XYZ file of C-alpha atoms in Angstrom:
651
model
C 2.512 13.550 -23.759
C 4.934 11.709 -21.490
C 4.664 11.773 -17.711
C 7.731 11.888 -15.530
C 8.980 12.959 -12.115
C 10.704 16.318 -11.863
C 12.982 17.477 -9.075
C 14.662 20.822 -8.448
C 17.219 21.308 -5.713
C 18.578 24.407 -4.065
C 20.295 25.484 -0.873
C 18.628 23.495 1.890
C 15.563 22.495 -0.080
C 14.245 20.209 -2.782
C 11.161 20.661 -4.934
C 9.204 17.820 -6.473
C 6.615 17.593 -9.227
C 5.080 14.883 -11.349
C 4.479 15.872 -14.956
C 1.303 14.177 -16.154
C -0.581 13.709 -19.385
C -3.836 14.689 -17.633
C -4.922 18.033 -16.205
C -3.286 21.443 -15.836
C 0.506 21.699 -16.031
C 2.471 24.902 -15.534
C 4.926 25.531 -18.365
C 8.248 27.060 -17.334
C 10.856 27.658 -20.024
C 13.325 29.138 -17.529
C 13.362 32.573 -19.220
C 11.188 34.391 -16.704
C 8.457 34.883 -19.296
C 4.838 35.367 -18.116
C 3.359 32.107 -16.827
C 1.516 29.764 -19.126
C -0.452 26.625 -18.385
C -1.198 23.634 -20.565
C -4.671 22.142 -20.093
C -5.397 18.595 -21.237
C -8.640 16.612 -20.998
C -9.616 13.187 -22.281
C -13.197 13.656 -23.504
C -13.905 11.054 -26.207
C -17.676 11.539 -25.912
C -17.492 15.242 -26.848
C -17.408 17.161 -30.091
C -15.924 20.327 -28.602
C -14.261 21.400 -25.352
C -13.345 24.876 -24.055
C -11.454 25.839 -20.927
C -12.811 28.789 -18.923
C -10.114 30.567 -16.908
C -10.321 33.173 -14.150
C -6.933 34.242 -12.829
C -8.298 37.141 -10.781
C -6.140 39.669 -12.625
C -8.193 40.146 -15.760
C -11.570 39.303 -17.193
C -12.411 35.621 -17.314
C -11.354 34.061 -20.596
C -12.634 31.148 -22.629
C -10.098 29.270 -24.727
C -11.084 26.691 -27.326
C -9.208 23.430 -26.897
C -7.787 21.696 -29.944
C -8.262 18.030 -30.693
C -5.078 16.072 -29.993
C -6.154 12.608 -31.153
C -7.672 9.574 -29.389
C -10.281 11.693 -27.622
C -7.819 14.208 -26.177
C -8.321 17.987 -26.151
C -5.494 20.398 -25.366
C -4.880 24.140 -24.989
C -2.152 26.458 -23.696
C -3.293 29.654 -21.980
C -1.537 32.657 -20.371
C -2.216 31.982 -16.688
C -0.305 30.680 -13.692
C -0.669 29.211 -10.219
C -3.847 30.247 -8.446
C -5.943 30.605 -11.586
C -9.367 28.981 -11.356
C -10.648 27.015 -14.339
C -13.383 24.736 -15.625
C -13.838 22.770 -18.793
C -16.946 23.420 -20.859
C -17.896 20.137 -22.474
C -20.669 20.439 -25.052
C -21.911 23.527 -23.230
C -21.724 22.215 -19.627
C -19.054 23.500 -17.190
C -17.241 20.753 -15.232
C -14.142 20.641 -12.995
C -10.949 18.914 -14.105
C -10.981 15.182 -13.207
C -7.207 15.491 -12.653
C -7.535 18.701 -10.620
C -4.706 19.239 -8.153
C -6.992 21.311 -5.900
C -10.707 22.047 -5.520
C -10.818 25.136 -3.277
C -14.627 25.409 -3.414
C -15.444 21.697 -3.132
C -16.430 19.158 -5.768
C -18.804 21.348 -7.791
C -16.563 24.411 -7.843
C -13.772 25.340 -10.249
C -10.383 23.660 -10.210
C -7.225 25.586 -9.329
C -3.891 25.637 -11.138
C -1.227 24.543 -8.634
C 2.523 25.026 -8.818
C 3.843 21.756 -7.383
C 7.336 23.221 -7.121
C 6.227 26.044 -4.819
C 6.752 23.878 -1.744
C 10.368 23.619 -0.584
C 10.994 20.181 0.850
C 13.408 19.770 3.741
C 13.545 15.952 3.724
C 16.193 15.481 1.038
C 18.024 12.873 3.149
C 14.920 10.796 3.849
C 14.864 7.442 2.056
C 12.137 5.750 4.088
C 12.285 2.514 6.065
C 12.343 -1.138 5.027
C 8.853 -2.623 5.034
C 9.659 -5.174 7.730
C 10.561 -2.329 10.104
C 7.101 -0.751 9.856
C 4.700 -0.201 12.747
C 1.623 1.573 11.360
C -0.788 4.051 12.954
C -3.977 4.576 10.943
C -5.720 7.919 11.365
C -8.455 10.119 9.949
C -7.097 13.538 9.024
C -10.354 15.430 9.570
C -10.988 13.882 12.971
C -7.587 15.154 14.125
C -8.103 18.703 12.853
C -6.784 18.626 9.288
C -3.221 18.391 8.034
C -1.958 20.873 10.627
C -3.755 18.996 13.408
C -2.053 15.746 12.456
C 1.305 17.496 12.202
C 0.907 18.721 15.784
C 0.696 15.096 16.987
C 3.753 13.730 15.214
C 6.078 14.008 18.197
C 3.579 12.163 20.376
C 3.315 9.376 17.794
C 7.071 9.036 17.440
C 7.354 8.678 21.229
C 4.669 5.991 21.167
C 6.922 3.767 19.074
C 5.107 3.679 15.748
C 7.156 4.632 12.696
C 4.501 5.001 10.002
C 1.247 6.918 9.870
C -1.413 5.853 7.400
C -3.875 8.519 6.306
C -7.379 7.477 5.399
C -8.173 8.789 1.880
C -7.748 12.520 1.341
C -8.962 12.759 -2.289
C -11.500 15.601 -2.517
C -14.982 14.534 -1.407
C -18.318 16.383 -1.101
C -18.690 18.587 1.972
C -16.411 18.738 4.993
C -17.123 15.407 6.738
C -16.367 12.066 5.108
C -14.337 8.935 5.737
C -12.669 9.642 2.392
C -13.986 6.694 0.392
C -16.455 8.959 -1.447
C -13.708 10.950 -3.167
C -14.293 12.151 -6.735
C -11.040 14.001 -7.487
C -8.213 11.501 -6.968
C -5.417 14.078 -7.482
C -6.849 16.840 -5.239
C -6.207 16.763 -1.474
C -9.461 17.712 0.223
C -9.732 21.448 0.805
C -11.475 21.077 4.176
C -8.215 19.683 5.598
C -5.977 22.469 4.236
C -4.225 23.484 1.046
C -1.913 21.117 -0.885
C 1.208 22.627 0.635
C -0.168 21.896 4.115
C -0.319 18.207 3.224
C 3.233 18.375 1.909
C 4.300 20.083 5.136
C 2.723 17.230 7.104
C 4.630 14.594 5.117
C 7.835 16.623 5.367
C 7.492 17.024 9.139
C 6.690 13.338 9.587
C 9.912 12.420 7.816
C 11.860 14.697 10.159
C 10.312 12.748 13.060
C 11.430 9.477 11.478
C 7.881 8.566 10.476
C 6.865 7.080 7.152
C 3.598 8.346 5.672
C 1.292 5.952 3.830
C -1.843 7.011 1.959
C -5.056 5.059 1.494
C -6.230 5.402 -2.126
C -9.493 4.290 -3.741
C -9.322 3.023 -7.313
C -12.415 0.805 -7.360
C -15.114 3.517 -7.499
C -15.926 7.220 -7.338
C -18.258 8.756 -4.771
C -21.948 9.430 -5.529
C -21.749 13.238 -5.702
C -19.511 15.345 -7.937
C -18.206 12.795 -10.440
C -18.853 14.199 -13.938
C -16.532 11.962 -15.967
C -19.312 9.951 -17.623
C -20.650 13.185 -19.135
C -17.640 13.510 -21.449
C -15.893 10.102 -21.244
C -18.531 7.372 -21.176
C -15.905 4.760 -22.002
C -14.258 5.443 -18.614
C -16.939 3.110 -17.227
C -18.254 -0.303 -18.182
C -21.781 -0.865 -19.442
C -21.774 -4.551 -18.489
C -20.811 -4.384 -14.804
C -22.420 -2.409 -11.989
C -21.098 -1.734 -8.480
C -22.921 -0.305 -5.417
C -21.618 3.089 -6.592
C -22.753 2.806 -10.217
C -21.130 1.471 -13.403
C -17.750 -0.138 -12.775
C -14.573 1.654 -13.822
C -13.290 0.103 -17.049
C -9.679 -0.890 -16.494
C -9.614 -2.444 -19.960
C -9.342 1.100 -21.350
C -5.760 2.366 -21.827
C -6.579 5.927 -20.709
C -8.272 4.661 -17.554
C -5.314 2.483 -16.653
C -2.962 5.395 -17.223
C -5.114 7.786 -15.157
C -4.768 5.660 -12.034
C -1.161 4.637 -12.655
C -0.263 8.308 -12.836
C -2.263 8.970 -9.685
C -0.227 6.450 -7.703
C 3.056 7.912 -8.911
C 1.792 11.458 -8.314
C 1.286 10.839 -4.596
C 4.619 9.050 -4.298
C 6.659 11.606 -6.271
C 4.966 14.963 -5.761
C 3.838 14.445 -2.166
C 6.659 12.078 -1.144
C 4.356 9.483 0.380
C 6.245 6.369 1.429
C 3.588 4.013 0.190
C -0.028 3.394 -0.697
C -2.728 1.174 0.743
C -5.087 0.344 -2.126
C -8.661 -0.024 -0.975
C -10.800 -3.067 -1.851
C -8.806 -4.315 -4.833
C -11.248 -7.219 -5.192
C -13.752 -4.629 -6.481
C -11.350 -3.520 -9.231
C -11.604 -6.922 -10.850
C -8.334 -6.751 -12.793
C -5.309 -8.357 -11.146
C -3.204 -7.821 -14.272
C -3.702 -4.064 -13.937
C -2.730 -4.250 -10.272
C 0.469 -6.131 -11.075
C 1.254 -3.591 -13.780
C 0.684 -0.787 -11.261
C 3.144 -2.367 -8.841
C 5.696 -2.887 -11.621
C 5.308 0.733 -12.744
C 5.901 2.037 -9.236
C 8.933 -0.209 -8.699
C 10.375 0.913 -12.032
C 9.839 4.644 -11.579
C 10.733 5.239 -7.923
C 14.235 6.610 -7.555
C 16.893 4.077 -6.488
C 17.468 3.628 -2.781
C 14.043 4.879 -1.753
C 11.760 2.584 0.253
C 8.206 2.710 -1.149
C 5.548 0.225 -0.050
C 2.353 -1.069 -1.656
C -0.364 -2.709 0.443
C -3.751 -4.086 -0.579
C -7.093 -4.729 1.005
C -8.439 -7.839 -0.719
C -11.494 -9.843 0.261
C -10.392 -12.605 -2.144
C -7.181 -13.400 -0.214
C -5.177 -13.492 -3.458
C -1.735 -14.493 -2.210
C -0.475 -14.318 -5.799
C -0.519 -10.506 -5.621
C 1.969 -10.517 -2.742
C 5.718 -10.909 -2.981
C 6.474 -11.661 -6.620
C 3.071 -10.165 -7.486
C 4.548 -6.782 -6.636
C 2.742 -5.890 -3.416
C 4.402 -5.885 -0.010
C 1.443 -6.942 2.106
C -2.293 -7.356 2.579
C -4.451 -6.283 5.487
C -5.136 -9.482 7.431
C -8.894 -9.404 7.966
C -8.907 -13.132 8.758
C -6.670 -12.545 11.769
C -8.862 -9.695 12.968
C -12.160 -11.479 12.437
C -11.154 -14.645 14.271
C -9.650 -12.602 17.123
C -12.853 -10.561 17.352
C -14.952 -13.715 17.704
C -12.641 -14.959 20.459
C -12.685 -11.651 22.331
C -16.371 -10.720 22.010
C -18.273 -13.899 21.178
C -19.982 -12.098 18.287
C -20.844 -14.341 15.351
C -23.139 -12.218 13.169
C -22.345 -10.986 9.667
C -18.899 -11.736 8.340
C -17.855 -13.081 11.742
C -19.927 -16.174 10.893
C -17.031 -17.357 8.714
C -14.928 -17.743 11.886
C -17.622 -18.872 14.301
C -17.098 -22.629 14.154
C -13.499 -22.968 15.403
C -12.234 -19.413 15.960
C -9.049 -20.446 17.764
C -8.037 -22.655 14.836
C -8.821 -19.892 12.354
C -6.816 -17.470 14.454
C -3.882 -19.870 14.784
C -3.723 -20.425 11.035
C -3.964 -16.701 10.265
C -1.164 -16.046 12.740
C 1.144 -18.721 11.333
C 0.287 -18.639 7.615
C -1.422 -15.306 6.943
C -4.830 -16.354 5.648
C -7.309 -18.496 7.563
C -9.108 -19.168 4.281
C -6.764 -20.519 1.611
C -9.253 -22.001 -0.850
C -11.734 -23.552 1.578
C -15.501 -23.001 1.179
C -16.653 -19.802 2.876
C -20.062 -19.812 4.580
C -20.528 -16.099 3.913
C -19.797 -16.545 0.198
C -22.493 -19.179 -0.384
C -19.951 -21.937 0.098
C -17.692 -20.734 -2.712
C -13.950 -21.269 -2.182
C -12.125 -18.242 -0.832
C -8.427 -17.521 -0.825
C -5.172 -18.975 -2.086
C -2.375 -20.816 -0.234
C -0.321 -18.297 1.730
C 1.932 -20.345 4.008
C 4.933 -19.788 1.732
C 4.836 -16.024 2.259
C 6.859 -14.286 4.984
C 4.900 -13.084 8.022
C 5.631 -9.485 7.007
C 3.373 -9.989 3.959
C 0.427 -9.445 6.303
C -0.732 -6.404 8.273
C -2.181 -7.426 11.645
C -4.649 -5.377 13.684
C -7.387 -5.678 16.264
C -8.985 -2.372 15.295
C -9.139 -0.188 12.191
C -11.560 2.299 10.656
C -13.698 -0.424 9.054
C -13.860 -2.814 11.973
C -14.926 -0.043 14.344
C -16.888 2.277 12.076
C -18.822 -0.395 10.213
C -20.559 -1.313 13.444
C -23.950 0.336 13.927
C -22.697 2.535 16.764
C -18.980 2.507 16.006
C -17.920 0.909 19.289
C -14.252 0.444 20.034
C -13.118 -3.062 20.903
C -12.523 -2.110 24.518
C -16.253 -1.430 24.908
C -16.986 -5.008 23.822
C -14.581 -7.241 25.734
C -12.579 -7.836 28.901
C -9.664 -5.411 29.460
C -7.184 -8.128 30.430
C -8.043 -10.228 27.383
C -7.706 -7.154 25.168
C -4.256 -6.407 26.594
C -3.159 -9.979 25.946
C -4.400 -9.965 22.341
C -2.898 -6.518 21.766
C 0.496 -7.662 23.033
C 0.429 -10.552 20.584
C -0.331 -8.256 17.629
C 2.409 -5.825 18.682
C 5.077 -8.521 19.061
C 4.208 -11.066 16.366
C 6.253 -10.846 13.132
C 3.310 -9.653 11.031
C 3.295 -5.876 10.526
C 1.207 -4.318 13.325
C -1.350 -1.581 12.710
C -3.011 0.558 15.388
C -6.063 2.766 14.920
C -5.906 6.310 16.235
C -6.302 6.685 19.989
C -6.354 2.956 20.771
C -3.037 3.425 22.573
C -4.961 5.316 25.285
C -7.461 2.501 25.775
C -10.101 4.667 24.142
C -13.777 3.738 24.363
C -14.847 6.715 22.260
C -16.710 5.560 19.133
C -15.600 6.049 15.559
C -18.804 6.258 13.563
C -19.630 6.441 9.872
C -20.045 10.085 8.823
C -20.797 12.004 5.621
C -21.864 15.506 4.578
C -24.592 15.178 1.964
C -27.746 17.183 1.335
C -31.308 16.453 0.303
C -32.277 13.144 -1.249
C -28.721 11.779 -1.171
C -28.456 12.439 2.572
C -31.738 10.594 3.111
C -30.607 7.693 0.925
C -27.296 7.311 2.794
C -28.989 7.418 6.208
C -31.778 5.009 5.261
C -29.438 2.710 3.338
C -27.086 2.388 6.296
C -29.935 1.511 8.615
C -31.244 -1.085 6.158
C -27.802 -2.732 6.087
C -28.240 -3.752 9.718
C -31.709 -5.287 9.308
C -30.123 -8.738 8.843
C -28.643 -8.573 12.357
C -30.827 -9.908 15.157
C -30.364 -6.787 17.276
C -31.734 -4.520 14.530
C -34.682 -6.425 13.134
C -37.263 -3.939 14.382
C -37.677 -0.392 13.110
C -37.123 1.258 16.489
C -33.705 -0.355 16.930
C -32.597 0.714 13.454
C -33.869 4.258 14.008
C -31.371 4.603 16.873
C -28.416 4.084 14.518
C -26.649 7.469 14.177
C -27.404 9.544 11.089
C -24.135 9.789 9.099
C -25.028 13.343 8.015
C -25.628 14.675 11.513
C -22.580 16.813 12.456
C -22.758 15.310 15.945
C -21.889 11.902 14.464
C -18.589 13.348 13.268
C -17.943 15.204 16.527
C -18.437 12.012 18.543
C -15.759 10.382 16.379
C -13.027 12.946 17.041
C -10.378 11.851 19.561
C -9.828 14.331 22.386
C -6.668 16.372 22.632
C -4.277 14.319 24.758
C -1.711 15.660 27.155
C 1.904 14.600 26.702
C 1.615 12.641 29.966
C -2.056 11.675 30.451
C -3.330 10.616 33.842
C -4.914 7.458 35.152
C -6.316 4.809 32.871
C -5.143 6.424 29.626
C -1.610 6.685 31.008
C -1.568 2.999 31.934
C -2.647 1.963 28.442
C -0.108 4.271 26.847
C 2.690 2.799 28.963
C 1.572 -0.688 27.955
C 1.730 0.129 24.238
C 5.056 1.937 24.561
C 6.671 -0.922 26.449
C 5.470 -3.579 23.992
C 6.591 -1.533 20.994
C 9.969 -0.908 22.626
C 10.489 -4.669 22.952
C 9.480 -5.115 19.321
C 11.923 -2.419 18.195
C 14.843 -3.961 20.094
C 14.293 -7.703 19.810
C 11.956 -8.427 16.899
C 12.119 -5.794 14.160
C 15.897 -5.972 13.506
C 15.572 -9.695 12.715
C 12.370 -9.899 10.673
C 14.096 -10.181 7.321
C 14.199 -13.906 6.664
C 11.828 -14.735 9.544
C 9.528 -17.713 9.042
C 6.855 -19.560 10.971
C 7.973 -22.535 13.041
C 4.428 -23.679 13.747
C 1.555 -23.029 16.123
C -0.175 -25.270 18.662
C -3.679 -24.835 20.019
C -3.590 -25.605 23.745
C -6.038 -27.878 25.567
C -7.701 -27.358 28.912
C -7.525 -29.819 31.806
C -10.335 -31.869 30.239
C -8.390 -32.242 26.998
C -10.728 -29.909 25.085
C -9.253 -27.256 22.809
C -9.057 -23.982 24.706
C -9.017 -20.430 23.410
C -5.259 -20.482 23.799
C -2.194 -21.167 21.684
C 1.572 -21.066 21.413
C 3.047 -19.757 18.149
C 6.714 -19.902 17.171
C 8.886 -18.218 14.555
C 12.516 -18.558 13.566
C 13.885 -15.042 13.199
C 16.437 -13.919 10.658
C 19.284 -14.263 13.152
C 18.325 -17.871 13.922
C 16.723 -17.081 17.276
C 13.300 -18.466 18.167
C 10.454 -16.138 19.100
C 7.602 -17.849 20.960
C 4.307 -16.213 21.883
C 1.745 -17.803 24.204
C -1.788 -16.413 24.425
C -4.734 -17.453 26.582
C -7.999 -15.628 25.872
C -10.141 -17.964 27.965
C -11.464 -17.289 31.463
C -9.581 -20.228 32.992
C -5.934 -21.242 33.307
C -4.666 -23.610 30.622
C -1.896 -26.198 30.993
C 1.336 -25.251 29.229
C 3.039 -28.641 28.960
C 6.195 -27.479 27.197
C 7.596 -24.126 28.221
C 9.155 -22.450 25.162
C 12.924 -21.948 25.202
C 14.599 -18.625 25.831
C 14.137 -15.631 28.077
C 10.754 -14.059 28.831
C 10.834 -10.605 27.241
C 7.212 -9.494 27.748
C 4.220 -10.601 29.770
C 0.738 -9.505 30.727
C -0.598 -9.527 33.353
C 2.397 -8.761 35.523
C 4.131 -11.839 36.904
C 2.302 -14.214 34.570
C 5.656 -16.010 34.554
C 5.052 -17.235 38.090
C 2.234 -19.489 36.868
C 4.150 -20.379 33.703
C 6.936 -21.845 35.838
C 4.302 -24.239 37.200
C 3.294 -25.251 33.681
C 0.162 -23.093 33.558
C -0.798 -20.166 31.311
C -3.081 -17.868 33.359
C -6.436 -16.642 32.012
C -6.309 -13.570 29.747
C -2.527 -13.793 29.607
C 0.252 -13.322 27.086
C 3.911 -14.282 27.426
C 6.750 -13.828 24.906
C 10.083 -15.689 24.892
C 13.159 -15.096 22.761
C 16.273 -17.248 22.528
C 19.788 -15.901 22.055
C 21.649 -13.177 23.920
C 18.695 -10.881 24.562
C 20.729 -8.214 26.355
C 23.295 -8.008 23.570
C 20.541 -7.778 20.948
C 18.860 -5.003 22.903
C 22.123 -3.089 23.309
C 22.811 -3.396 19.584
C 19.341 -2.147 18.691
C 19.669 0.810 21.077
C 23.067 1.687 19.611
C 21.637 1.569 16.088
C 18.755 3.772 17.198
C 21.118 6.284 18.806
C 23.223 6.473 15.639
C 20.098 7.007 13.540
C 18.936 9.825 15.824
C 22.370 11.440 15.679
C 22.335 11.307 11.875
C 18.844 12.808 11.788
C 19.881 15.614 14.147
C 22.956 16.377 12.040
C 20.875 16.452 8.868
C 18.309 18.753 10.481
C 21.087 21.105 11.610
C 22.574 21.118 8.119
C 19.172 21.881 6.596
C 18.546 24.720 9.049
C 21.990 26.194 8.364
C 21.460 26.018 4.611
C 18.075 27.702 4.990
C 19.614 30.554 6.980
C 22.293 30.986 4.312
């Protein structure tokens, strides 16, 4: 059976669905006949498959599924949206691996969903160009579910971000999870709300001018609730094992199609503006990844901006640009910055411990710090590919994200680990450099609240997760004794989750939080006016590590880029505790600085400690006026479209 996007339009609304070759699909012949649903399961390891259906209106029914070739089983049954169902494979009842909703969690029945029930109001939304993106990563559960995130959209738009990135929402066991233990890739987790609540969140975000990106996991399934091997053993490899069990076999045509359809499902049916694909190095099949990108580019409707981002420990530059993906999370930039800010050198920070300022400078100018050099944390094996030819927007820059905070034993935020002034300086650089900036939820308030690793398992699995996490830290000097490891929070303790939930913030917070918020807003406003409009065609013009008065390399640098309009953007950063000579003041007008009046020392040829200064050449005022005019026109168009939609809805 073919899979294809489907769209219905009416007065003031649009409805979207993705027809798929997997799972339950409502059949509508347009005659008003009683509803029917087609059920389809790939179960090559089974001799017989039935579908058990309970639609709440009549006695539960069992329908034998017919063989449809190549391991497929298919049946059509008289039921509609809301019906609960399970497959019975060789006598064992299992949920649908392509379930659109699991109302009673991972071991309960699946539910037939009508994807066209939701009436979209974002018909005019086409997204934003990738280079215009400023991303805000968040955890849906920590913010109160889909409705809780929706309530914060206005606040986020005022901050100056224009994309929110949701950590994975695929259905996972229990009600507390980071999302990387999902076992139903097509089913938004029920603890966050029903599918239409997620669609309403995306719809509302678009009305606020915000893109919505989704983190998806294609390299493994979680440890509880995945039944696929029971009826499709060839879904997994028997020659390769991951920390989560046998590796997914992307050599299999049905497996490739399952995940290709998943990507298009989120983009078409839920109108996500892009996907961040988790840990693609663990997939182990770059050809499949390139084919995924090509499939998305081919199938997305013309004129719509859809973005694909990877997390990739291998630093495979060949996947970016012509490889089909827009960008990669820049862990090298983060890791070297973290060493500079905190002095920590344990674990994976050891790869940046020798000359962190040089690693940081290279990651800032060229994307990857490791471009084929031996890596000390990979037993000296070469890591990475040359990346200097790629545009700066091929990299997502951050100082904090869910991993870099939550993978710490106690989930400390960066502010709890370093000097405030140094953190402001490094933050300003990330927000104004041409790489795509990413913030993690609540960092804009200078939060020191932890974000810890949390799960919701029972019994032996809960014990294994708790003990396994504590064992992970035994290689760190601070956790070599049992008592220190015992203090690491239990992921299954509900208090671990509660500690990780950001507080409700007022529209105008007081004191310290207000000062941090103003700092972020002002930096992002400068980016929006003077940097973002000219990122297309931007390229690095080099970076210099500065030297202290003794001639020794300092933890300071000046980086330069030529923007698309020919102007030069120069950023100077000093993370050291002492002033550093600045022998050649960059050309142009100072457009941002921290601390206040850092320029006074710069005029004397000195970059103060814990300071950041940005210069831009060209007519800065004219550029700013042009950007503000463009923004005003965009807001006027959005307001007119919203009025038109509301009028159509009333009619």
